């Protein structure tokens, strides 16, 4: 369909800087940053209509800390605490 699926930069063969993935309708699907090929900082995931689906932090390529997930209606669905990419129990 000629639509970009993602955009970002590579440095020394690894993802670096800001990256964006899009839904087929052109709305952002996921945005975040890479440092030396590892996801870092705040990442946001969205539904096709642009409504936020999830938000949280990555450290050294792993989900870390509290992530919030929303339903398409905009209501919070759940909050999940992560440590080194694994859900805390």
Tab-separated table of C-alpha atoms in Angstrom:
chain	number	residue	atom	x	y	z
A	1	UNK	CA	0.000	0.000	0.000
A	2	UNK	CA	3.053	2.263	-0.044
A	3	UNK	CA	2.690	3.062	3.660
A	4	UNK	CA	5.803	2.994	5.829
A	5	UNK	CA	5.684	0.321	8.537
A	6	UNK	CA	8.473	1.835	10.629
A	7	UNK	CA	11.156	4.484	10.653
A	8	UNK	CA	14.361	4.913	12.615
A	9	UNK	CA	18.112	4.987	12.342
A	10	UNK	CA	20.870	2.447	12.586
A	11	UNK	CA	24.335	3.081	13.939
A	12	UNK	CA	26.998	0.399	13.624
A	13	UNK	CA	24.294	-2.105	12.658
A	14	UNK	CA	22.122	-1.402	15.723
A	15	UNK	CA	18.925	0.583	16.189
A	16	UNK	CA	19.642	4.020	17.665
A	17	UNK	CA	17.584	7.080	18.503
A	18	UNK	CA	13.850	7.502	18.050
A	19	UNK	CA	11.893	4.767	16.293
A	20	UNK	CA	8.250	4.787	15.195
A	21	UNK	CA	6.018	1.962	13.921
A	22	UNK	CA	2.679	2.739	12.254
A	23	UNK	CA	-0.675	1.045	11.885
A	24	UNK	CA	-1.797	0.507	8.280
A	25	UNK	CA	-4.037	3.600	8.610
A	26	UNK	CA	-0.992	5.801	9.263
A	27	UNK	CA	-1.532	6.285	13.008
A	28	UNK	CA	1.500	5.619	15.244
A	29	UNK	CA	1.458	2.093	16.687
A	30	UNK	CA	4.569	2.283	18.873
A	31	UNK	CA	7.211	4.918	19.586
A	32	UNK	CA	10.383	4.711	21.592
A	33	UNK	CA	14.124	5.207	21.753
A	34	UNK	CA	17.070	2.892	21.285
A	35	UNK	CA	20.560	3.281	22.714
A	36	UNK	CA	23.190	0.925	21.290
A	37	UNK	CA	20.467	-1.405	19.995
A	38	UNK	CA	18.572	-1.614	23.312
A	39	UNK	CA	15.171	-0.081	24.031
A	40	UNK	CA	15.538	2.733	26.574
A	41	UNK	CA	13.309	5.354	28.132
A	42	UNK	CA	9.589	5.923	27.691
A	43	UNK	CA	7.728	3.824	25.127
A	44	UNK	CA	4.148	4.419	24.014
A	45	UNK	CA	1.862	1.949	22.251
A	46	UNK	CA	-1.367	3.121	20.604
A	47	UNK	CA	-4.555	1.743	19.104
A	48	UNK	CA	-5.271	2.345	15.382
A	49	UNK	CA	-7.478	5.343	16.267
A	50	UNK	CA	-4.557	7.018	18.073
A	51	UNK	CA	-5.843	6.299	21.590
A	52	UNK	CA	-3.025	5.338	23.950
A	53	UNK	CA	-2.830	1.563	24.569
A	54	UNK	CA	0.225	1.280	26.833
A	55	UNK	CA	3.021	3.356	28.298
A	56	UNK	CA	6.077	2.560	30.353
A	57	UNK	CA	9.841	2.503	30.602
A	58	UNK	CA	12.555	0.336	29.117
A	59	UNK	CA	16.001	0.034	30.658
A	60	UNK	CA	18.725	-1.900	28.829
A	61	UNK	CA	16.152	-3.436	26.482
A	62	UNK	CA	13.792	-4.664	29.224
A	63	UNK	CA	10.471	-3.348	30.461
A	64	UNK	CA	11.095	-1.797	33.867
A	65	UNK	CA	8.846	-0.278	36.509
A	66	UNK	CA	5.154	0.465	36.289
A	67	UNK	CA	3.452	0.156	32.901
A	68	UNK	CA	-0.101	1.377	32.347
A	69	UNK	CA	-2.441	-0.280	29.820
A	70	UNK	CA	-5.685	1.263	28.537
A	71	UNK	CA	-8.790	-0.143	26.894
A	72	UNK	CA	-9.899	1.379	23.546
A	73	UNK	CA	-12.456	3.421	25.527
A	74	UNK	CA	-9.612	5.232	27.301
A	75	UNK	CA	-10.244	3.600	30.682
A	76	UNK	CA	-7.253	2.109	32.478
A	77	UNK	CA	-7.304	-1.649	32.003
A	78	UNK	CA	-4.375	-2.573	34.221
A	79	UNK	CA	-1.116	-1.466	35.706
A	80	UNK	CA	1.761	-3.898	35.612
A	81	UNK	CA	5.057	-3.617	37.452
A	82	UNK	CA	8.077	-5.025	35.594
A	83	UNK	CA	11.595	-5.842	36.675
A	84	UNK	CA	14.153	-6.636	33.961
A	85	UNK	CA	11.345	-7.446	31.509
A	86	UNK	CA	9.415	-9.794	33.789
A	87	UNK	CA	6.114	-9.044	35.436
A	88	UNK	CA	6.466	-8.773	39.219
A	89	UNK	CA	4.116	-11.038	41.131
